[in-house]
């Protein structure tokens, strides 16, 4: 019994050491109750020995890996020590180089003397000249100068003889370009059929003006919003006089003197001139009121010119009739003579009344349409005043809605106000002049009738006196 208990204790201890083996063999014991305790103990000992061997193998592998890691760590420490030593060597070498560089720089400054100051001024001049040449029209014909000056101005080493010659050569080339009138081919934005970039021939006048030779379109240098300036056709071309003068220059013969436009701002002034509204655009700014004023001007001018022509023809016919004293119906004076012939046998008072009646009958025909021209001449400035009031209303409405910060918002109303006033005066002035001319001619024709009628009455009175 004691031995059995001891065997159980030994079995429990073995189970604690090798739980996994006991977990595997325990079912077998439960299933086979005939297995002896000696067999169980033997199996437990075998399992224990196997576990010990496995533990020894793992322990051996762990010790081997530990030894390898220690070896690698020792190697890494050796490399670190070597790198630190090399770093100390390089640092000492760097410090020595810095010391030598400082000594050489001090020696260079001492030996350079005034040349160092001159070199600084040279680089400053190159840096100031570079953007001027870069934005010049001649730079697109004589390229490479701006890049060379930029290289010279930014270099830290001493310039070579070629570098020193770059600045005066670039300046001299620019001075020569100012007096040149030449054609050259370069890339221009907006020159293609669809507004794309295209290589096209340009006529350059100095460094101020350039235009395409085929259709005479002025170009400008664009510098804002871009790193590299480029040429672009002006979106709004200036008036016809500028293009005509430039076309004369393009078509001129060598040695011929031609007056041509110059834009010292390299296209900015031409762009402003191109954006100025034309006469048609200004008239359109007057709006509906301006259109009514122009219509009244046209109507009044037609009536006035028609009246002036008819009065001139009427006056000529009346002067011819005054010489011949031939009665008829072709003109007012002939009809007055006709009335005289019909009533010359009546008494003097009746004859005078008949002649006055005929003159009164002819007067409306002479004065016809004069009042129409006069009324239109008076209405035109009133319509201009109406347009001015409408324009001010538009302007103040824009100020109320959007404020007065942007003048362009008020430009529409101001344009209406000014243009209607101008159109009203433009219509009234010529209509008044035409009315004055027509009225003067009408009074002249009326005076001819009065003079001839008075002459006829006077002749009749003289004849009656002689008879008496």
CSV table of N, CA and C in Angstrom, one decimal, residues 19 45 58 61 65 96 114 257 267:
chain,number,residue,atom,x,y,z
A,19,UNK,N,3.0,17.8,-18.2
A,19,UNK,CA,1.5,17.8,-18.2
A,19,UNK,C,1.0,17.3,-19.5
A,45,UNK,N,8.4,8.1,-17.3
A,45,UNK,CA,9.8,8.4,-17.3
A,45,UNK,C,10.3,8.6,-18.7
A,58,UNK,N,16.5,22.9,-27.1
A,58,UNK,CA,16.1,24.3,-27.2
A,58,UNK,C,17.0,25.3,-26.4
A,61,UNK,N,20.0,25.8,-28.6
A,61,UNK,CA,19.8,26.7,-29.7
A,61,UNK,C,19.7,28.2,-29.2
A,65,UNK,N,22.1,31.2,-30.3
A,65,UNK,CA,21.6,32.4,-30.9
A,65,UNK,C,22.1,33.6,-30.0
A,96,UNK,N,39.8,72.3,-40.4
A,96,UNK,CA,41.0,72.8,-41.1
A,96,UNK,C,40.7,73.5,-42.4
A,114,UNK,N,40.0,97.3,-54.6
A,114,UNK,CA,38.9,98.0,-55.3
A,114,UNK,C,38.2,97.1,-56.3
A,257,UNK,N,11.0,108.0,-96.4
A,257,UNK,CA,10.6,108.6,-95.1
A,257,UNK,C,9.1,108.4,-94.9
A,267,UNK,N,3.3,98.7,-76.2
A,267,UNK,CA,2.0,98.1,-76.4
A,267,UNK,C,0.9,98.5,-75.5
